[in-house]
Amino acid sequence: MELTFKITYDTGTKEFDGLDMYYGSHSLAAISEILLLSIHASIHEEVIVQAPAAKGFRVVLGRSYTGSLDQLIQLVVTDHQTQNLLENLGKNGLYDFMKYLLSGCLGIPVLLSNRKAKQKIQALMRQNDDLVDRLERAMVRAHLPVKNQGYAVSVSLGRTPIVSFDEDTLNYLETEVVESDTEVVGVAVSRFNARTGTGRFITSIDSFSHSFAPMIDLGDYEKTIMAD
């Protein structure tokens, strides 16, 4: 199975007038990390700590069209087992998995319809927090041309768009809105870091996690209790 991803840098809030090499290179590196983490998770049902640890495949910069704003990235499978797992998931399953995962990190609701993609997401639920954390950090860097040049960035599988980065998604990642009214909701804390005093919670067993921090500063003893 040969798969090609396409990264497009184009006009956003400002007209496209050349992609700054610094912002563009960091953005491409971040998107490479996003692809490696999400593809590895979809194939092997495992969250890796570092993108180069992805096994059984690699993503390779392909030849772009002359005068194009697109960068082609090819998925190259390097072992037989990974090839079988990828073929079993299928192109549609991989697409649905990635769209659901990446859109969820940006607060964009997506209906997951592919059965195999659903099974993969469910298998990763226990590791979901770590994966979302790493993807969110990479997405901030992927938005550098959006933040600094006013451009828009889109990631596609073939000709089918997976996710777009623009001013709205940048605001979602960087902006914290404090409401004047409070609301009581029932959640489950899925992770709490005793060192930083921050954590993540979920609203249902199959929902994406959300980061949180206590309203008051906690002492070391209180952080330890929370973590336990």
PDB file of C-alpha atoms in Angstrom, residues 1-4 74-77 83 86 91 157:
ATOM      1  CA  MET A   1       0.000   0.000   0.000  1.00  0.00           C
ATOM      2  CA  GLU A   2       1.520   3.299  -1.145  1.00  0.00           C
ATOM      3  CA  LEU A   3       0.290   6.399   0.677  1.00  0.00           C
ATOM      4  CA  THR A   4       1.193  10.011   0.013  1.00  0.00           C
ATOM      5  CA  GLN A  74       5.448   9.521   1.221  1.00  0.00           C
ATOM      6  CA  LEU A  75       4.765   6.761   3.720  1.00  0.00           C
ATOM      7  CA  VAL A  76       7.369   4.028   3.209  1.00  0.00           C
ATOM      8  CA  VAL A  77       6.711   0.700   4.975  1.00  0.00           C
ATOM      9  CA  GLN A  83       2.606  -3.835   5.957  1.00  0.00           C
ATOM     10  CA  LEU A  86      -1.560  -1.293   7.625  1.00  0.00           C
ATOM     11  CA  LYS A  91      -6.553   3.609   3.793  1.00  0.00           C
ATOM     12  CA  LEU A 157      -3.986  12.084   2.644  1.00  0.00           C
TER      13      LEU A 157
END
